[in-house]
Coordinates of C-alpha atoms in Angstrom, one line a residue:
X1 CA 0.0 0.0 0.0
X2 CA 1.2 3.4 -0.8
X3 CA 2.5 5.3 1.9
X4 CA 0.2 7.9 3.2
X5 CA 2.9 10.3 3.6
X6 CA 3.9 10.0 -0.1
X7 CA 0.6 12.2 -1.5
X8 CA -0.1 15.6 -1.4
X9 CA -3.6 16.4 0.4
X10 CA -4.9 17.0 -3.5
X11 CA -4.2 13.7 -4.9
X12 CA -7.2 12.2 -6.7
X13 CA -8.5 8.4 -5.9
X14 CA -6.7 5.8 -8.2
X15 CA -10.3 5.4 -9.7
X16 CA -10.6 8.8 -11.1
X17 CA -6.6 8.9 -11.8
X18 CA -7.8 5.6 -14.2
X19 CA -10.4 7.5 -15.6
X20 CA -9.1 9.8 -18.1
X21 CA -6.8 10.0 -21.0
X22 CA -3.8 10.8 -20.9
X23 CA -3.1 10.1 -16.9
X24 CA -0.7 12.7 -15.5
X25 CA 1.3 12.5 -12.2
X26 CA 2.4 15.3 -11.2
X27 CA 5.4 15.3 -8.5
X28 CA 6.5 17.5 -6.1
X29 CA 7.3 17.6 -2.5
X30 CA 6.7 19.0 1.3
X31 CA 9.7 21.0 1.7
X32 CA 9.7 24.0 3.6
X33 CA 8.1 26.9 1.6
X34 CA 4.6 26.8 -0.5
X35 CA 6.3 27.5 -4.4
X36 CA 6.8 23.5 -5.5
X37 CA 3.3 22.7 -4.6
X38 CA 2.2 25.5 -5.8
X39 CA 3.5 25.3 -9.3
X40 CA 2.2 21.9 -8.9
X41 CA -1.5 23.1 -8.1
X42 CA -1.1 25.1 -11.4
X43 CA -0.1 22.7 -13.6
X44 CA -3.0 20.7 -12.3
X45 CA -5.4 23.4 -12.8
X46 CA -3.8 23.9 -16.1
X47 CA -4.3 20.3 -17.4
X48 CA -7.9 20.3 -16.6
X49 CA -8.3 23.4 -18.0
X50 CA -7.2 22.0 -22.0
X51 CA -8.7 18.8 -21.4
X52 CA -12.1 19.1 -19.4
X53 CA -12.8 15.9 -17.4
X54 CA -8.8 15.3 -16.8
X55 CA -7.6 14.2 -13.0
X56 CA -4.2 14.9 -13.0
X57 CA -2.4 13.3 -9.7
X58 CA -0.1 15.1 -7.5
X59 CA 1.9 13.3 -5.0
X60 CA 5.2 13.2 -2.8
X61 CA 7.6 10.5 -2.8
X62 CA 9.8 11.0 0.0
X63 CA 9.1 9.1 3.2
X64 CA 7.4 10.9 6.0
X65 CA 10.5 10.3 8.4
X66 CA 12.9 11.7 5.2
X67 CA 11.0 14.5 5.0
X68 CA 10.9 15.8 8.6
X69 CA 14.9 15.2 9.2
X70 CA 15.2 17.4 5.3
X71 CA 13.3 19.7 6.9
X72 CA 14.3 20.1 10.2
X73 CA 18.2 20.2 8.6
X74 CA 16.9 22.8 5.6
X75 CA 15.6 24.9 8.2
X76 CA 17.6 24.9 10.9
X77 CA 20.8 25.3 7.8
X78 CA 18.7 28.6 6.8
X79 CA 17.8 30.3 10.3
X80 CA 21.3 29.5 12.1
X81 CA 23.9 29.1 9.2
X82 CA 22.3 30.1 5.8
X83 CA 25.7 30.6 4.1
X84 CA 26.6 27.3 4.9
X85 CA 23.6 26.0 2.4
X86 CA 24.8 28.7 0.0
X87 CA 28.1 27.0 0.1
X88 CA 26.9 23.6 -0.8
X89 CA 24.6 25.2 -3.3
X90 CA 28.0 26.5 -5.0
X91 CA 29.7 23.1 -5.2
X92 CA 27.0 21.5 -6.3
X93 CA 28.0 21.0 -9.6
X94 CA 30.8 18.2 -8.9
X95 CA 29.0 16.9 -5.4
X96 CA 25.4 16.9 -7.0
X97 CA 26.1 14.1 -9.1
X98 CA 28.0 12.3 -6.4
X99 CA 24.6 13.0 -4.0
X100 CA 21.7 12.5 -6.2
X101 CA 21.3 8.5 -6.0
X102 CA 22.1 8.8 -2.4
X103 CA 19.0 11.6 -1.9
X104 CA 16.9 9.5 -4.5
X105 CA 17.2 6.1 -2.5
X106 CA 14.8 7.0 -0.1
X107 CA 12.4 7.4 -2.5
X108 CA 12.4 4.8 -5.3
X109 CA 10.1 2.5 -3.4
X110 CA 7.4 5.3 -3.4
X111 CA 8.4 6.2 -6.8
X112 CA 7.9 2.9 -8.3
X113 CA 4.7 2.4 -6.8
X114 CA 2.6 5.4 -7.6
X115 CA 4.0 4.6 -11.1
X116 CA 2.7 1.1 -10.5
X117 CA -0.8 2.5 -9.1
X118 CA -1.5 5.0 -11.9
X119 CA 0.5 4.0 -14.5
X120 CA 0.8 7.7 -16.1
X121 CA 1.5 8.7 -19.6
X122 CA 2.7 12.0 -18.1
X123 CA 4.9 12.6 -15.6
X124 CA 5.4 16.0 -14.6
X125 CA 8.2 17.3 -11.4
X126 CA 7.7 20.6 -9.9
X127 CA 10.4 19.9 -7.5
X128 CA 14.3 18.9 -8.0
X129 CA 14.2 15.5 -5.6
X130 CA 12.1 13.1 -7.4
X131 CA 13.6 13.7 -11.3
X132 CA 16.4 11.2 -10.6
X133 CA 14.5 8.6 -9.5
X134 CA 12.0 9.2 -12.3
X135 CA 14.6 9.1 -14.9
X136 CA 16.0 6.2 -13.9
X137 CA 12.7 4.7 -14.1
X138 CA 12.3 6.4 -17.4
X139 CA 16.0 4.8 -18.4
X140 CA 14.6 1.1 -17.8
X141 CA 12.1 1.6 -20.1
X142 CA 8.8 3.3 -18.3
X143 CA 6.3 4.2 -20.7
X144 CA 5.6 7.9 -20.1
X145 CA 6.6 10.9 -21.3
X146 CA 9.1 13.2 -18.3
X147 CA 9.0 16.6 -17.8
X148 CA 10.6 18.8 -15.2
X149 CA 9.4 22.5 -14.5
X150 CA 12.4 24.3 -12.9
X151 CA 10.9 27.0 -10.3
X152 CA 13.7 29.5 -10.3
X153 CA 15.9 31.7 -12.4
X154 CA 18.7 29.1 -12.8
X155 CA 18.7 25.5 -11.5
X156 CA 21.5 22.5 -10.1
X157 CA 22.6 19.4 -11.0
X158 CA 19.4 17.8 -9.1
X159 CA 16.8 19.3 -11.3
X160 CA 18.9 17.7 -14.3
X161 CA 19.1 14.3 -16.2
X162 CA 19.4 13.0 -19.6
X163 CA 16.2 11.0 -19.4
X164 CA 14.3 14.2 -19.1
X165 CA 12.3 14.9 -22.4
X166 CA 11.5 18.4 -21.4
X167 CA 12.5 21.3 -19.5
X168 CA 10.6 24.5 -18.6
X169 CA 12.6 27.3 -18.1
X170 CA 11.6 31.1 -17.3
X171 CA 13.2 32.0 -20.5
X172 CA 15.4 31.2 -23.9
X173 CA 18.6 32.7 -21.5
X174 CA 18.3 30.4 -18.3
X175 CA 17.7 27.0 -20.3
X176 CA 20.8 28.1 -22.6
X177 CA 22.8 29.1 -19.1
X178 CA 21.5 25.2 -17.9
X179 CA 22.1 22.7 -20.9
X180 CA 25.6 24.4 -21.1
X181 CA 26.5 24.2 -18.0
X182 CA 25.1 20.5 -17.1
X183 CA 26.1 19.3 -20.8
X184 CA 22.6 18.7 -22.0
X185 CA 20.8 19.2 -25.6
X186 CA 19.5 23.0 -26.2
X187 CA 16.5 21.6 -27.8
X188 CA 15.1 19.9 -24.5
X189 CA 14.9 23.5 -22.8
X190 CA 11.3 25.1 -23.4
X191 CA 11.0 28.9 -22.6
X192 CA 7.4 28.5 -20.9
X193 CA 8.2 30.5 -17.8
X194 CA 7.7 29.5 -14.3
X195 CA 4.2 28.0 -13.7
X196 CA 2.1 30.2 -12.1
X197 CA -2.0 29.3 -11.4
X198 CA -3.7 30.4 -14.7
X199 CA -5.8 33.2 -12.9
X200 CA -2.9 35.5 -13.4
X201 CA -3.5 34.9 -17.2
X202 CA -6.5 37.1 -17.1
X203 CA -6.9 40.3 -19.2
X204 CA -6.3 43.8 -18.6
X205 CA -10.1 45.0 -18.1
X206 CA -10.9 42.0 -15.8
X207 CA -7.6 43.1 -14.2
X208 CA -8.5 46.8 -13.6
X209 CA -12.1 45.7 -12.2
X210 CA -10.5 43.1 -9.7
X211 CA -7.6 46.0 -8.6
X212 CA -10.3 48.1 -7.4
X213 CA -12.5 45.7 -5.8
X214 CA -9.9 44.7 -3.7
X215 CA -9.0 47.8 -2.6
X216 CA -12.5 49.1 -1.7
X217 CA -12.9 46.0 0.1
X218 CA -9.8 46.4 2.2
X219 CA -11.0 50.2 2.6
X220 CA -7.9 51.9 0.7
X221 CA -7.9 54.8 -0.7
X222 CA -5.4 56.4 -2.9
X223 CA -2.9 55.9 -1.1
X224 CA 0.1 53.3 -2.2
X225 CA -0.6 49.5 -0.3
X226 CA 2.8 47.9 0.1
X227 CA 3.0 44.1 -0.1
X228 CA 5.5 41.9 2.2
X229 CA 5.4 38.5 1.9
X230 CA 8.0 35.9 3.4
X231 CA 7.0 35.4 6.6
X232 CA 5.5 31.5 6.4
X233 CA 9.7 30.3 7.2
X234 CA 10.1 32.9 10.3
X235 CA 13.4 34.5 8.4
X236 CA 12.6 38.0 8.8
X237 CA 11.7 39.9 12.2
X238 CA 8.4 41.5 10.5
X239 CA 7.3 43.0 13.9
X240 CA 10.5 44.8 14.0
X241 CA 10.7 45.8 10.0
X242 CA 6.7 46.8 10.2
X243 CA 7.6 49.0 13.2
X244 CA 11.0 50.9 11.3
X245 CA 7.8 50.9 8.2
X246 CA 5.7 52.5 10.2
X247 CA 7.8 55.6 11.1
X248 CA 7.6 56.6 7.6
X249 CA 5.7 59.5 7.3
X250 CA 4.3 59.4 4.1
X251 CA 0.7 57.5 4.0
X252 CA 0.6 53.7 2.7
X253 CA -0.6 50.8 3.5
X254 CA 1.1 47.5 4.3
X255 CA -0.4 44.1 3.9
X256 CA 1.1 41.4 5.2
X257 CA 1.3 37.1 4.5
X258 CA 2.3 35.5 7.2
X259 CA 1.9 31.9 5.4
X260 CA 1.3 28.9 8.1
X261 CA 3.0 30.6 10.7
X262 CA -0.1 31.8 12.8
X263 CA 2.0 32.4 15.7
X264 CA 2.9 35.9 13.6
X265 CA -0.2 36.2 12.1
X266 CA -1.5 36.5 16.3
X267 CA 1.4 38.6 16.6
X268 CA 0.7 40.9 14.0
X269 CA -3.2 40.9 15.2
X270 CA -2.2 42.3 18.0
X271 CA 0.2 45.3 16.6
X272 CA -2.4 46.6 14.5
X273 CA -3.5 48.8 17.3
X274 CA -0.6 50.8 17.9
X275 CA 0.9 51.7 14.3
X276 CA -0.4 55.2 12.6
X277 CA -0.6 53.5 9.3
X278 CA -3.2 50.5 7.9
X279 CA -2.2 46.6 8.5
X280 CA -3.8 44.0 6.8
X281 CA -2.3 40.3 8.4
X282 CA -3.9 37.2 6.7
X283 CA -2.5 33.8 7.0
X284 CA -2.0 31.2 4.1
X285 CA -4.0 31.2 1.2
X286 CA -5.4 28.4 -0.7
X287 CA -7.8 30.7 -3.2
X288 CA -5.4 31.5 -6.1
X289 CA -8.3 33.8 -6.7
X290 CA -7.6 35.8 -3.5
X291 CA -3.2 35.4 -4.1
X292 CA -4.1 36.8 -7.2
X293 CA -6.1 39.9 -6.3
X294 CA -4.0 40.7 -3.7
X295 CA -1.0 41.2 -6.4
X296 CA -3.3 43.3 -8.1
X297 CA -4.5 45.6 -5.2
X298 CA -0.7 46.5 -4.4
X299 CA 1.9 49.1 -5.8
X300 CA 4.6 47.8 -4.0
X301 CA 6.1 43.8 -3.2
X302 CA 8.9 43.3 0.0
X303 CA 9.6 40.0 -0.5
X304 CA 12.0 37.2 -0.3
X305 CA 13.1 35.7 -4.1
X306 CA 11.3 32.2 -4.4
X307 CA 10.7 31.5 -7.7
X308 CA 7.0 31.5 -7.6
X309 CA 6.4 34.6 -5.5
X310 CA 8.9 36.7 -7.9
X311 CA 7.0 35.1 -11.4
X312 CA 3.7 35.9 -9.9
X313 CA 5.0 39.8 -9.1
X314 CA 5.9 40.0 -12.9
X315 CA 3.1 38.4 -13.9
X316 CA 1.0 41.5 -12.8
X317 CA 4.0 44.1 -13.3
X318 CA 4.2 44.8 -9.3
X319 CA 7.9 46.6 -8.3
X320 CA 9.9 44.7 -5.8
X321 CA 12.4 45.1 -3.2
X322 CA 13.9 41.8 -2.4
X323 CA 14.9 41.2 0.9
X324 CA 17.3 38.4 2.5
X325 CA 16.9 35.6 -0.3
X326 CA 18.1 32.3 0.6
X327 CA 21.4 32.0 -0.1
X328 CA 22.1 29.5 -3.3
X329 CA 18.5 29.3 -5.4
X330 CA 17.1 32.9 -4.3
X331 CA 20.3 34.3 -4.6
X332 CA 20.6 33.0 -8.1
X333 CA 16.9 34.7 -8.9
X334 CA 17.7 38.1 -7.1
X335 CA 21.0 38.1 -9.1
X336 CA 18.9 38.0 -12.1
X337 CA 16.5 40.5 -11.4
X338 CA 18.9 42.9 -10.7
X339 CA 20.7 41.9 -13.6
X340 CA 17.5 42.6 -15.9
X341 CA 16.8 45.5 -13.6
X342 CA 13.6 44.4 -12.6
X343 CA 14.0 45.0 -8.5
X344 CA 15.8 46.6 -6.4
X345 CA 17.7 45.1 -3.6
X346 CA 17.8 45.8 0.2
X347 CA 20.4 43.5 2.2
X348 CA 19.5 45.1 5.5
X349 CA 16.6 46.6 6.6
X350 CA 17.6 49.8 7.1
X351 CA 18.5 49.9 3.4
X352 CA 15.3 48.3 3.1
X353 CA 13.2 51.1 5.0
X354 CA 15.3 54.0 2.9
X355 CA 14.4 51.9 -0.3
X356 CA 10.3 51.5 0.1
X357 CA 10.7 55.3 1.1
X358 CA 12.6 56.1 -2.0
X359 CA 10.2 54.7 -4.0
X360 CA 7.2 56.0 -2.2
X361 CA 8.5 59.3 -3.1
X362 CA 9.1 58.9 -6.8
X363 CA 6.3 57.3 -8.4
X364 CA 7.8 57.0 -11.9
X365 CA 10.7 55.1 -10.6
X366 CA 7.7 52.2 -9.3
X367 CA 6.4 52.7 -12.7
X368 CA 9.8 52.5 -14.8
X369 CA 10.4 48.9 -12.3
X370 CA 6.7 47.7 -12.7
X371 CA 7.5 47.4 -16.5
X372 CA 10.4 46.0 -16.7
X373 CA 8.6 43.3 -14.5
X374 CA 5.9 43.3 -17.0
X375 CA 8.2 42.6 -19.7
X376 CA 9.7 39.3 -18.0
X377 CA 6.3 38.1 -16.6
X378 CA 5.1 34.9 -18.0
X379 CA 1.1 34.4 -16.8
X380 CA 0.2 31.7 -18.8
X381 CA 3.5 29.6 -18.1
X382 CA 1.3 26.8 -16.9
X383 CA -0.8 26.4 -20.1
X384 CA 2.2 26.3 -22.2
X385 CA 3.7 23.9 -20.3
X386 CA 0.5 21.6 -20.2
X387 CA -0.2 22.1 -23.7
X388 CA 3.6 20.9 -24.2
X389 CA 3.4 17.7 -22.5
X390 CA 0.1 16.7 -24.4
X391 CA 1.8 17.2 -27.8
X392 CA 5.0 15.2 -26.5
X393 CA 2.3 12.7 -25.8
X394 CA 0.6 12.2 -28.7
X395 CA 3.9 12.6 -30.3
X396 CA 4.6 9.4 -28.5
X397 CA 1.6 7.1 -29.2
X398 CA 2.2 7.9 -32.7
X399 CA 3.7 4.2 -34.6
X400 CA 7.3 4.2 -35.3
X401 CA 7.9 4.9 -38.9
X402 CA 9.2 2.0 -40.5
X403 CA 11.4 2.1 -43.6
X404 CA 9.8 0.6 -46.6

């Protein structure tokens, strides 16, 4: 029996995974931070959305006891020690081939039975974990078609292997920078973007009508409403860097996501009281409706640099100061921003409270960011890269030409 700990809560019954052609698995896992499922959730929601009636299948394949020591090392790596995990991120390019069948061990057993169970045409990672196992399935002869979608602006040796028939990149640059540095065929690399839900696909009247329903419901005015996510992994002080906010005299707005941690959505509760300018504090999100309005209610993003959060910002042209990315993958995507001068960058937070004041002050420079972001966003990433995997399918149930 499959172990219970090896699905994600939105994994479909094996009857209705059965039920539909083509079957897609899509796999991803519980580490700490939402993106990986969330780019999972889209790609479902994407699926169904070309083929009505489809059940596409996420799941998880590491074992529940792998998973809690990952994460309790991951996490413990990025609150007390985070350059120590940006370390190992740099080296990963002769240790990552070294480590990858010892990380993918763990999880062949789960891999090969959800393969068993619903025996997919399409198999679909939103994570770096499970591709090696799943290529080494896909070596031995598994009959699906394997596609990895990397979820930030540059990737490792993990996300990578030649038994990958696709990957989806955020653009024609980062899957060159990838097949040249891992040795890998051009070709394979597809410029989809980074999947984000399809709601953020909608169009610019629908987008104008949500902005100001949004902000009439949350009771704002003119005044700018500032945006700072991150707080779901505890690695910013936001009670301190919402206090240094609030002594900003010019009017705003702030509205905070605190993720799962409730302990600082409480906290934040609380503080609303005693600061002269407007907090909103919700907690996680499931409604990509509600993520998506709330992008389109603000003028400014505070954010860490995951790969979702900082495609979803472009997606809708919002201006971004980044703020103490993980070292190693967020690095990488600030690195790139700046490079493309779509954000600005705050490494402290009193840079970061000069920063949001700068901008607050000089509207055209939040204009000149919001469309370079524009220009980089990618809001139907998820639809190509569904639509991609269905033609590499039924480019594969075609009959091999013979010679005559």
């Amino acid at each position: 029996m499959l172990d219970p700990q090896a699905r994600e809560a939105e994994t479909l019954s094996s009857t209705e995974a059965h039920s539909s052609e083509p079957r897609v698995l899509l796999v991803t896992e519980r580490t700490l931070g939402e993106g990986h499922r969330s780019a999972a959730r889209a790609l479902a929601e994407a699926f169904r959305r070309l083929v009505p009636g489809l059940s596409p299948v996420i799941a998880t394949t590491l074992p529940a006891h792998v998973e809690w020591v990952f994460n309790a090392v991951y996490g413990h790596t990025l609150t007390k020690n985070p350059a120590l995990w940006g370390a190992a991120y740099e080296t990963e390019l002769w240790t990552g081939p070294l480590m990858k069948p010892i990380v993918s061990n763990p999880m062949r057993r789960n891999v090969r039975r959800l393969v068993a169970r619903y025996k997919p045409h399409i198999v679909l990672a939103t994570h770096a974990l499970p591709v090696h196992a799943f290529a080494r399935m896909r070596k031995r002869g598994a009959p699906y078609v394997f596609g990895v979608a990397i979820t930030d602006f540059g990737g490792n040796s993990f996300w990578t292997d030649k038994y990958v028939d696709a990957f989806f990149v955020a653009n024609e640059e980062i899957g060159r920078r990838i097949a040249a540095r891992y040795r890998l065929p051009e070709e394979r690399f597809v410029p989809t973007g980074i999947p984000i839900h399809p709601v953020f696909a909608a169009g610019e009247e629908e987008r104008r009508r949500r902005r100001e329903e949004k902000r009439r419901a949350l009771g704002i005015g003119e005044e700018p409403l500032i945006l700072l996510f991150g707080g779901g992994e505890g690695l910013f002080d936001f009670p301190s860097l919402i206090h240094a906010l609030d002594k900003l005299t010019l009017p705003f707005s702030l509205l905070v996501l605190t993720g799962r941690n409730t302990f600082l959505w409480e906290t934040l509760r609380t503080l609303r009281g005693s600061l002269r300018h407007k907090l909103f504090p919700y907690g996680f999100l499931e409604d990509p409706q509600e993520i998506f309005d709330i992008y389109l209610a603000g003028d400014l993003l505070i954010s860490k640099a995951g790969g979702l959060t900082v495609s979803e910002a472009l997606a809708v042209g919002l201006p971004m100061v980044l703020h103490r990315p993980i070292p190693g993958q967020e690095s990488r995507n600030t690195d790139y921003l700046l490079e493309k001068e779509a954000a600005l960058y705050a490494p402290r937070p009193d840079i970061l409270v000069r920063t949001v004041e700068f901008l607050l002050r000089e509207p055209e420079r939040r204009r000149e960011l919001a469309e370079r972001a524009r220009s980089l966003g990618r809001p139907d990433a998820a639809l190509r890269i569904a639509r991609h995997m269905l033609t590499l399918y039924a480019q594969s149930r075609k009959p091999a030409q013979t010679s005559p």
